[in-house]
C-alpha positions as a Markdown table, in Angstrom:
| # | Residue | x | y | z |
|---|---|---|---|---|
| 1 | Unk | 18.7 | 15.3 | 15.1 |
| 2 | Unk | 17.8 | 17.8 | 12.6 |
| 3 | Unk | 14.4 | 16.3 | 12.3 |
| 4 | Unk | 14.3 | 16.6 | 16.6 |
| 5 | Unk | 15.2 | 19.9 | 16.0 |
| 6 | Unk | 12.6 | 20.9 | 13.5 |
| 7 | Unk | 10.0 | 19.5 | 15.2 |
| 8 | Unk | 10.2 | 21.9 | 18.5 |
| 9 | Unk | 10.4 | 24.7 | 15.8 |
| 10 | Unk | 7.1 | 23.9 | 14.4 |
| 11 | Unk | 5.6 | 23.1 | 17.9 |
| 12 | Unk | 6.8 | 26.3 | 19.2 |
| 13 | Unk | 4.5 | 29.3 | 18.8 |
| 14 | Unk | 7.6 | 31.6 | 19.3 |
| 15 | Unk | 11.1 | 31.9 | 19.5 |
| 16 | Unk | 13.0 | 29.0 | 21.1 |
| 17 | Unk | 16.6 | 30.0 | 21.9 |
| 18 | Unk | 19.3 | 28.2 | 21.8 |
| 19 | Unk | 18.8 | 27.5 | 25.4 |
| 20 | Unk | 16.1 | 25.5 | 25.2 |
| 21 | Unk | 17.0 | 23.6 | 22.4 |
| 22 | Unk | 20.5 | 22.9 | 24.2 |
| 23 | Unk | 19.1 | 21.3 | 27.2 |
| 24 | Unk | 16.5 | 19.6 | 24.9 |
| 25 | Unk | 18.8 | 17.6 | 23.0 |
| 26 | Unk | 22.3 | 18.0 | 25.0 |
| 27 | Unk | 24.5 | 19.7 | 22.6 |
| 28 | Unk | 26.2 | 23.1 | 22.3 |
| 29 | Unk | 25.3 | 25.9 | 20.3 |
| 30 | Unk | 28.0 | 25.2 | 17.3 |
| 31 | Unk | 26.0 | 22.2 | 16.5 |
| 32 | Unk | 22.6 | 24.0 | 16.9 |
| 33 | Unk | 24.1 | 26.3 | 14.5 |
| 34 | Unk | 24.9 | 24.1 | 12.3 |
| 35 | Unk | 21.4 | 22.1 | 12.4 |
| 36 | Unk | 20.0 | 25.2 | 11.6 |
| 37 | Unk | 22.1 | 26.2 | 8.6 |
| 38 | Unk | 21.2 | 22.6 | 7.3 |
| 39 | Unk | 17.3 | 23.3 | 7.8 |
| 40 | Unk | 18.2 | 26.7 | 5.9 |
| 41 | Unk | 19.3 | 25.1 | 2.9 |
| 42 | Unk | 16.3 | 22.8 | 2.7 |
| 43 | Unk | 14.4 | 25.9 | 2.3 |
| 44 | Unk | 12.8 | 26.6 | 5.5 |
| 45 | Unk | 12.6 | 30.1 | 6.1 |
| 46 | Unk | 14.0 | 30.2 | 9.5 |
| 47 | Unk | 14.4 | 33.8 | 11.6 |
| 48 | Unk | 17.4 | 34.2 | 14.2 |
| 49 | Unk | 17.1 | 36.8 | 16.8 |
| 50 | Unk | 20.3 | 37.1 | 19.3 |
| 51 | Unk | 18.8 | 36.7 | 23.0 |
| 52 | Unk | 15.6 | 35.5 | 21.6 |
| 53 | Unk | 16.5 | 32.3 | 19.5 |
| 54 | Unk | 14.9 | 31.0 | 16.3 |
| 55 | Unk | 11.4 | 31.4 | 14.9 |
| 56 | Unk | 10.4 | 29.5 | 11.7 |
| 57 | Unk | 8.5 | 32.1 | 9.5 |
| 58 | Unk | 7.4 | 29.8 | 6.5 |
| 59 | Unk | 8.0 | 26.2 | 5.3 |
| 60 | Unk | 9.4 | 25.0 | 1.8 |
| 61 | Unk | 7.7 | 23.7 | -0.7 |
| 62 | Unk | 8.6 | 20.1 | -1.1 |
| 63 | Unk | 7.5 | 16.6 | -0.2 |
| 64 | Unk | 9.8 | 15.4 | 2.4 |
| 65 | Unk | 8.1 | 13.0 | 5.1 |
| 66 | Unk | 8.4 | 15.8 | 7.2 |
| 67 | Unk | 6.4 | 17.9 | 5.2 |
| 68 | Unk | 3.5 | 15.6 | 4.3 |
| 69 | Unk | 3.3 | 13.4 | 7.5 |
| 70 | Unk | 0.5 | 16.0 | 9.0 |
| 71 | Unk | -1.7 | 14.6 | 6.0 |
| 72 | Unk | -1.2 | 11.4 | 6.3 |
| 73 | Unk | -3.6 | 9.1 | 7.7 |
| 74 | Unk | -2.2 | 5.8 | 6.7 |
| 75 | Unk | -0.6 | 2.5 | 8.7 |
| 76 | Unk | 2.0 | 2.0 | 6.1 |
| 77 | Unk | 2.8 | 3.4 | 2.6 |
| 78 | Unk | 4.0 | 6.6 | 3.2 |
| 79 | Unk | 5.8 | 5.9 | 6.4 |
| 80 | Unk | 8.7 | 5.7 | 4.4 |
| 81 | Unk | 9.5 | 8.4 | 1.7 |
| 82 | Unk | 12.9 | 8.1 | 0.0 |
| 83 | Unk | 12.8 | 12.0 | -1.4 |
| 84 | Unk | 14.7 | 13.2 | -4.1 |
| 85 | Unk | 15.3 | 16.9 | -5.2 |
| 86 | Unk | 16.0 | 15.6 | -8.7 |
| 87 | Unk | 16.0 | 11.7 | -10.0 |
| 88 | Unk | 15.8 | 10.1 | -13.7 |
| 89 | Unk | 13.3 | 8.6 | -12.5 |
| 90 | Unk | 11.1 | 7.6 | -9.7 |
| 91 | Unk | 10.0 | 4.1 | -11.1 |
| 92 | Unk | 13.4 | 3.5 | -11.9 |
| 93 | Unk | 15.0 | 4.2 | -8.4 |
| 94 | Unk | 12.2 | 2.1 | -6.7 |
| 95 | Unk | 12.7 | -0.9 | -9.0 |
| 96 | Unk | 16.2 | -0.9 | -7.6 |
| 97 | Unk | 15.6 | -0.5 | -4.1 |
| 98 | Unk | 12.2 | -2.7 | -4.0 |
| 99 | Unk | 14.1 | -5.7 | -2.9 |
| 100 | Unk | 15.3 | -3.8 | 0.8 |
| 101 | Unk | 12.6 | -1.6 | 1.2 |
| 102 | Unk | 9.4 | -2.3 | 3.1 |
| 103 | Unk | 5.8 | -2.1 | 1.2 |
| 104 | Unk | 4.3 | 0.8 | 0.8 |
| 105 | Unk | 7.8 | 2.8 | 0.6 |
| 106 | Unk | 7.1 | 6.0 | -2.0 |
| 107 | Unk | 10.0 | 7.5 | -4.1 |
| 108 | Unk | 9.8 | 10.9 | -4.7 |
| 109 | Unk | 11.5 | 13.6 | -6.2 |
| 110 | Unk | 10.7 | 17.4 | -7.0 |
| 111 | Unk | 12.2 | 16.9 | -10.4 |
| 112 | Unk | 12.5 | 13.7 | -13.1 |
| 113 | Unk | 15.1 | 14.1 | -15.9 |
| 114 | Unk | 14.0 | 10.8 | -17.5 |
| 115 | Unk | 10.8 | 10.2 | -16.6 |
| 116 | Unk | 8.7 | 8.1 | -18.6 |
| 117 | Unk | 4.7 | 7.4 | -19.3 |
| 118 | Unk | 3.0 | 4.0 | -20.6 |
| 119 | Unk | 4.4 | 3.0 | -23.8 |
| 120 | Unk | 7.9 | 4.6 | -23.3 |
| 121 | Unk | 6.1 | 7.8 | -23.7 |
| 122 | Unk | 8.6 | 10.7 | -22.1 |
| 123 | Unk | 7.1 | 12.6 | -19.3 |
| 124 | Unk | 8.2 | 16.1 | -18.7 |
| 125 | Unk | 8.6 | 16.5 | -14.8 |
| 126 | Unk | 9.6 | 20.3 | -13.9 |
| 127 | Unk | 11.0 | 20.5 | -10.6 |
| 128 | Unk | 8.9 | 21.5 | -7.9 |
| 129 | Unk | 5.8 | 21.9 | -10.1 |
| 130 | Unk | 4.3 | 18.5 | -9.9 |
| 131 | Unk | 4.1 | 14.8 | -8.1 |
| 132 | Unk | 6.6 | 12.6 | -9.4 |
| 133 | Unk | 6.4 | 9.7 | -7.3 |
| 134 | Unk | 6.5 | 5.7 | -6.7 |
| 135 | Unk | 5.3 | 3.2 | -4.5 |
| 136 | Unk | 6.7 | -0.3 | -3.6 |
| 137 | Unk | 4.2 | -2.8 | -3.3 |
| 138 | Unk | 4.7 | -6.3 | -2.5 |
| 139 | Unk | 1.2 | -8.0 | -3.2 |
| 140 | Unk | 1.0 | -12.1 | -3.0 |
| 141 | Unk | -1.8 | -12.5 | -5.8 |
| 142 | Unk | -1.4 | -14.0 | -9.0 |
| 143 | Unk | 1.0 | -11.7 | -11.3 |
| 144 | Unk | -2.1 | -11.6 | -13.9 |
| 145 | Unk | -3.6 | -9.3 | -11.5 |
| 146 | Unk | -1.1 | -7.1 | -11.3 |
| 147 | Unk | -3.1 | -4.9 | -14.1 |
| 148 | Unk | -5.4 | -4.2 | -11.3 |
| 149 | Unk | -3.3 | -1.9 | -9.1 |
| 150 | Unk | -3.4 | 0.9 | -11.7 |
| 151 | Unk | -7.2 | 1.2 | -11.8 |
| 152 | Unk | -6.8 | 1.4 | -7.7 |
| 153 | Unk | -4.0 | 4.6 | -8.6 |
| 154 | Unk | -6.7 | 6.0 | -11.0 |
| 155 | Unk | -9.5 | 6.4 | -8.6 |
| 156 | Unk | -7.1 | 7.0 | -5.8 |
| 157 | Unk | -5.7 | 10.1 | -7.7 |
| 158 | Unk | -9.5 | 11.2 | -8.4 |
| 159 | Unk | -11.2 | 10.5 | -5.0 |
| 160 | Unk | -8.0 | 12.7 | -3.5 |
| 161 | Unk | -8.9 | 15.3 | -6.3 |
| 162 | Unk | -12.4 | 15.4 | -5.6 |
| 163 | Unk | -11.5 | 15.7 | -2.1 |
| 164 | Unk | -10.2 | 18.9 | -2.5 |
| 165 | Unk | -13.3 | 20.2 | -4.5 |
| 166 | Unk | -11.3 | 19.5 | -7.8 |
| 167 | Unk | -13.5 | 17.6 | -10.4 |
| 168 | Unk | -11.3 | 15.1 | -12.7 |
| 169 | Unk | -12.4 | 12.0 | -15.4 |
| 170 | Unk | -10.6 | 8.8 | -15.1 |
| 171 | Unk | -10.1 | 7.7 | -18.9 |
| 172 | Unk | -9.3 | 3.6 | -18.0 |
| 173 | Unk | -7.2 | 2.6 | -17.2 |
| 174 | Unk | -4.4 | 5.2 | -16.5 |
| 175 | Unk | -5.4 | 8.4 | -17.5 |
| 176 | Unk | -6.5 | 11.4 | -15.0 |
| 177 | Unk | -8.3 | 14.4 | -16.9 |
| 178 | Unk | -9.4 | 17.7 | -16.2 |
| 179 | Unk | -11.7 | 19.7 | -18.6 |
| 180 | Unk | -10.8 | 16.5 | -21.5 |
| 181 | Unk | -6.8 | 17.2 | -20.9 |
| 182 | Unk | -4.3 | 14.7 | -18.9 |
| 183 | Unk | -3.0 | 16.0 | -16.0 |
| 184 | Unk | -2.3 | 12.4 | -14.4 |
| 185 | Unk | -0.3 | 8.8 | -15.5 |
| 186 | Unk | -0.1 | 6.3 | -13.9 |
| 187 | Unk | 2.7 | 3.3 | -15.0 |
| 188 | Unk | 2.6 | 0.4 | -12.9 |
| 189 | Unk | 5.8 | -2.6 | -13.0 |
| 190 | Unk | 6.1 | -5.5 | -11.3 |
| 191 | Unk | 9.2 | -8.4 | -11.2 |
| 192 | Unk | 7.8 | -11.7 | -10.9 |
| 193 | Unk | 8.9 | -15.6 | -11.1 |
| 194 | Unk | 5.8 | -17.8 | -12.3 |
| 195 | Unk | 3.4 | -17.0 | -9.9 |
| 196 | Unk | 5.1 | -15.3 | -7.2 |
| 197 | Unk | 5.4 | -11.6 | -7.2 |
| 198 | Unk | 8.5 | -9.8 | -5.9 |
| 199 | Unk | 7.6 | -6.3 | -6.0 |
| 200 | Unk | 5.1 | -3.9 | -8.0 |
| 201 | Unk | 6.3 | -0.6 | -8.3 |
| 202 | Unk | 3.4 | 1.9 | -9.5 |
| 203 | Unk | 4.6 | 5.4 | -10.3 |
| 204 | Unk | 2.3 | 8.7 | -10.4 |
| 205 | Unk | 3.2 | 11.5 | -12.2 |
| 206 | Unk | 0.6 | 14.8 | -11.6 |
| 207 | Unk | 1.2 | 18.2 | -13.3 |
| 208 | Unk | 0.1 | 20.2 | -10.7 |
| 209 | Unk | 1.3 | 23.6 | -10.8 |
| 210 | Unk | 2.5 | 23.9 | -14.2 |
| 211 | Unk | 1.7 | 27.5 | -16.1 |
| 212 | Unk | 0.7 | 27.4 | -19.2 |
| 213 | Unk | 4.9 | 27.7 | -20.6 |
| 214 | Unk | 5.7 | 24.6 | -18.5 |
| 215 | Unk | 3.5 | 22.4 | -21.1 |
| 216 | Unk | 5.7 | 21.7 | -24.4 |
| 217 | Unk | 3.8 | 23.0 | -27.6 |
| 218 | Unk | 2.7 | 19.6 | -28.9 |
| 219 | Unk | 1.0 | 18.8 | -25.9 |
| 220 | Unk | -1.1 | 21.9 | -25.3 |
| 221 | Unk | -4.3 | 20.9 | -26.8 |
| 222 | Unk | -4.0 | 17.2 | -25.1 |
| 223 | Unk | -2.3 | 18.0 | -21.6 |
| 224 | Unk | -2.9 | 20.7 | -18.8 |
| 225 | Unk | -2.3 | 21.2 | -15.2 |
| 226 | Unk | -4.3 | 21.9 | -12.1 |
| 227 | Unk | -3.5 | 25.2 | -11.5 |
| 228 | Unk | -4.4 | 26.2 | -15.0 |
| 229 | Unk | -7.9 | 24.8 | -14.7 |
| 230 | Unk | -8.1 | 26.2 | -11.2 |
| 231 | Unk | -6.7 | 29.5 | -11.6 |
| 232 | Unk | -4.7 | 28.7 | -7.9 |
| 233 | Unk | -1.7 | 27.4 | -7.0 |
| 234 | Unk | -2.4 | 23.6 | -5.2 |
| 235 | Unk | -1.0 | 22.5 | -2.0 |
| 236 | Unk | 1.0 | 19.8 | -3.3 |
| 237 | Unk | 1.6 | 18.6 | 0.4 |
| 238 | Unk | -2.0 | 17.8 | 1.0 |
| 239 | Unk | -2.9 | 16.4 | -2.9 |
| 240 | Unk | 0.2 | 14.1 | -2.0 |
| 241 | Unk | -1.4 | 13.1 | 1.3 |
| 242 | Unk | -5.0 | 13.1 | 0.7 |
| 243 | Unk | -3.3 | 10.1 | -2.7 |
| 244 | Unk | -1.9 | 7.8 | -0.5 |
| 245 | Unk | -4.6 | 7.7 | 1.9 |
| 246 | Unk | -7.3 | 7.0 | -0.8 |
| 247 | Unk | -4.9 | 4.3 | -2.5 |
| 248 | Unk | -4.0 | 2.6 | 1.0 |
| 249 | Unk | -7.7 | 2.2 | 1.3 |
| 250 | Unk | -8.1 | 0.6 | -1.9 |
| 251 | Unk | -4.9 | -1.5 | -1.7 |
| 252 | Unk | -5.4 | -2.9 | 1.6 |
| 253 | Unk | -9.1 | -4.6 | 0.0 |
| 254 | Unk | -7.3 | -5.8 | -3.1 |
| 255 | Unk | -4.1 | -6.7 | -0.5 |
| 256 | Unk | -6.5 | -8.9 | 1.9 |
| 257 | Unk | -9.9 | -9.2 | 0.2 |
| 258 | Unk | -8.9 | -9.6 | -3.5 |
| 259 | Unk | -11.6 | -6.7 | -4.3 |
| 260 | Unk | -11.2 | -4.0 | -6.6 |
| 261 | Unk | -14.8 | -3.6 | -6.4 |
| 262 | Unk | -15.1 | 0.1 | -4.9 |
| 263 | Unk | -12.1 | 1.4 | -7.5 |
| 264 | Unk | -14.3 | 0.2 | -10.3 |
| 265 | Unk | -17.1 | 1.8 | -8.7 |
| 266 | Unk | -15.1 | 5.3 | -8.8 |
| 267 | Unk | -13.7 | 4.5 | -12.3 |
| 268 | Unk | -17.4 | 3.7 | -14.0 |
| 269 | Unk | -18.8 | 6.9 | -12.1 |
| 270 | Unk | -15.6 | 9.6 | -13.3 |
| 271 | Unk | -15.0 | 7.2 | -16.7 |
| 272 | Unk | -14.5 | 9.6 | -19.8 |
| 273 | Unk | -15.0 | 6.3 | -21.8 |
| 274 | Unk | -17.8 | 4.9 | -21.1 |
| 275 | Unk | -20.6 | 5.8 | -23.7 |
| 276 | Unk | -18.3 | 7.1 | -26.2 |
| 277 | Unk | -17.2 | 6.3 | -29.7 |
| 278 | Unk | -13.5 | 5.2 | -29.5 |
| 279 | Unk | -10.7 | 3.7 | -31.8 |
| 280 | Unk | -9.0 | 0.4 | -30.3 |
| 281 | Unk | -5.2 | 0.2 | -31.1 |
| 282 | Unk | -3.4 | -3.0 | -30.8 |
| 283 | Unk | 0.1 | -2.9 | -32.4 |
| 284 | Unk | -0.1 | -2.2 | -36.1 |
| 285 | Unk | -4.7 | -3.1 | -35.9 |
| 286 | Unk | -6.7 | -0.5 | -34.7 |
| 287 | Unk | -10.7 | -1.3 | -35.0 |
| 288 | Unk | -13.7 | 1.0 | -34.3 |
| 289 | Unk | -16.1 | 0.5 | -31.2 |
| 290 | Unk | -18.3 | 2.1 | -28.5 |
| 291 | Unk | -17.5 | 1.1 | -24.5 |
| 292 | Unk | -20.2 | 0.2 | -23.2 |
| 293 | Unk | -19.2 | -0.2 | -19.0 |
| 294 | Unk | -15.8 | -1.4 | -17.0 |
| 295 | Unk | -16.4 | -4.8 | -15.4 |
| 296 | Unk | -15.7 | -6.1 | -12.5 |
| 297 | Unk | -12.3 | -7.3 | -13.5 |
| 298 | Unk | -11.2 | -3.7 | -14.5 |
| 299 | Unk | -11.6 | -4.6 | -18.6 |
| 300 | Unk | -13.2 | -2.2 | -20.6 |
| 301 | Unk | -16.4 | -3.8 | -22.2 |
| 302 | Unk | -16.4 | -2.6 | -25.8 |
| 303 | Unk | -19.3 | -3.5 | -28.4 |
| 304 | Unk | -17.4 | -3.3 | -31.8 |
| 305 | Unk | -18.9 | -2.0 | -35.3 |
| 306 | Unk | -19.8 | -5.9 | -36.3 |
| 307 | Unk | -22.2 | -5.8 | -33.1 |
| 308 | Unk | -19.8 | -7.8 | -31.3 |
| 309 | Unk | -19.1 | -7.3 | -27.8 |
| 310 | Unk | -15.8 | -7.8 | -26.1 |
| 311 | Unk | -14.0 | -7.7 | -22.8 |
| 312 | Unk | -10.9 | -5.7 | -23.7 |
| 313 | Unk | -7.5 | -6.2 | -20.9 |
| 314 | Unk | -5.5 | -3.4 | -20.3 |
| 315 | Unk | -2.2 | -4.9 | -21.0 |
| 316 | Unk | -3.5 | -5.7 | -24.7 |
| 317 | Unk | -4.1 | -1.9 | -26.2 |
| 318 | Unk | -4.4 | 1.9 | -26.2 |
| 319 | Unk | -7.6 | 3.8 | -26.5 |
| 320 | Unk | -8.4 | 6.7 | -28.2 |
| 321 | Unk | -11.2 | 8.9 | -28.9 |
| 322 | Unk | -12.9 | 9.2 | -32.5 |
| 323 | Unk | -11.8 | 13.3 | -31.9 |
| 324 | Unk | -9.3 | 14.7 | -29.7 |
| 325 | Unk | -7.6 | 13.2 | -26.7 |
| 326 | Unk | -10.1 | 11.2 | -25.0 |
C-alpha cells in the first residue's frame, strides 16, 4: 500500500488530500498518516498542508525499485531488487538467496561493511556514495563459461558510462577505469554440480560519488571516483539503470545465443591492455609480456619476452602494468 500510495504522489502535479487518497484505496486517514510517516523515514521529502493534502517536494537518494524502475528498460533483471540500507555484503546475501529467487534478481544496498573485490581484496563501500550491487543469474551453459559473464559486466558498466557522456577503459577482465584509476569491480561466483550450474551471482561495486576523503590513503594514486573525475555529483538512479539495461542485452545473447561477441567488441575498443607492456602474475611466477588483442573467448592474447604467444584465461592470473596501476 505504501508503494499505491507513492505512486499517486509522484503522478500528482499538486496536492492530493487525504480525500482523494481515501476513496483511492478505502482506508481512513490514521492509516494514510501513518503511510506517509513511513515514506518520511525513507527520505522522501514529503509537504503536508491541512485542507490541501500532501505534495512530495523532492525524492531520496537511494536505489529502491521504486526509485530506479523509470530507467529501466529491461524484461527481467531488475524487476526484482532486494534493497538494503546497509549489508556485509551484496554477493554474500545473493548467494544465500539464489536458490528462491528468480534470475535476474539484484541485491543492493547503499552501504557494504564487508565487501570484498577479486582475490579477497576488501572493498570500501561508503553508504549512499556508490553502487554496491548483485545479480542472480541462472545460465544453463557449461560452468567453464562461467568466466564469460564478467567481461559482459565490464562492457555493461562502460557502454552505461559512455551513455552518460562519461568516458571509461575496461582493463580485462574486471576492472573499470577512469583517467588510469579503478572506479569499477566486478566479482562474479557461481555454485555448480559437474556440468550443471545452479546460480551465478556477479556483484558490481562503482565508486560513484566519493570525494576525494572517501578514498583511503593507499589507494589514492590507484583508485578514484566519478564525481572526482567529473567535477558533478552522478545520478546514481540512472547509472544503475542505464547497467542493467546494457548487461540484460548482453546476457540475454550469451543466455540464448552463446555469444559474447559484441562484449568483446566493447572490451577490445575501451581495453587499457591491449598494446601495452604488462607483468603476468600467477601465484608465486610472474613473467613479462605485451597483449596483443582479447579473443573471441574473452582470453587475453599475450606475446611473452621469449616471442611466444599465448592465450591467457581469466581464472588463471592477475595483470599488471610495467608502471602504475594498469
Amino acid at each position: 500500500m505504501k508503494q499505491k500510495i507513492l505512486n499517486m504522489l509522484k503522478n500528482g502535479e499538486d496536492f492530493i488530500s487525504g480525500e482523494e487518497i481515501s476513496k483511492e484505496f478505502h482506508m481512513t486517514r490514521a492509516a494514510i498518516w501513518k503511510y506517509i510517516n513511513a515514506l518520511k523515514e525513507d527520505g522522501y521529502n514529503i509537504e503536508s498542508v491541512p485542507s490541501k493534502g500532501y505534495k512530495i517536494i523532492s525524492l531520496p537518494d537511494i536505489l529502491t525499485l521504486e526509485e530506479v524502475e523509470p530507467y529501466l528498460d529491461t524484461s527481467f533483471i531488475g524487476r526484482n531488487i532486494k534493497y538494503f540500507d546497509t549489508i556485509d555484503s551484496t554477493n554474500k546475501k545473493a548467494k544465500k538467496i539464489a536458490f528462491d529467487e528468480n534470475e535476474g534478481t539484484v541485491v543492493i544496498s547503499e552501504e557494504q561493511t564487508e565487501g570484498k573485490g577479486r582475490l579477497g581484496r576488501h572493498w570500501v563501500s561508503p553508504k549512499g556514495k556508490g553502487i554496491w550491487m548483485s545479480i542472480i543469474l541462472k545460465p544453463k551453459v557449461d560452468p567453464i563459461k562461467v568466466s564469460k559473464i564478467t567481461l559482459l559486466g565490464a562492457a555493461a558498466v562502460h557502454k552505461a558510462l559512455k551513455n552518460m557522456n562519461i568516458e571509461s577503459q575496461i582493463k580485462w577482465p574486471n576492472d573499470i577505469l577512469i583517467d588510469g584509476k579503478k572506479i569499477c569491480g566486478i566479482l562474479t561466483e557461481m555454485n555448480c554440480e559437474l556440468n550443471m550450474i545452479n546460480y551465478v551471482v556477479m556483484g558490481i561495486g562503482i565508486n560513484v560519488n566519493f570525494n576525494q576523503e572517501d578514498i583511503p590513503v593507499d589507494l589514492k594514486d590507484k583508485a578514484m571516483s566519478i564525481k572526482i573525475s567529473k567535477g558533478i555529483e552522478i545520478n546514481r538512479k540512472e547509472l544503475l539503470g542505464n547497467i542493467i539495461n546494457e548487461f540484460e542485452k548482453l546476457y540475454i545473447d550469451f543466455r540464448d545465443k552463446k555469444s559474447i561477441s559484441k562484449a568483446i567488441k566493447v572490451c577490445r575498443e575501451s581495453s587499457a591492455l591491449i598494446g601495452k607492456e604488462v607483468r603476468i602474475i600467477k601465484g608465486e611466477e610472474e613473467t613479462l609480456g605485451k597483449v596483443l588483442d582479447i579473443n573471441e573467448e574473452g582470453e587475453l592474447v599475450v606475446e611473452f619476452q621469449d616471442g611466444t604467444v599465448d592465450n591467457i584465461y581469466s581464472g588463471e592470473v592477475s595483470v599488471r602494468g610495467l608502471n602504475g596501476y594498469i
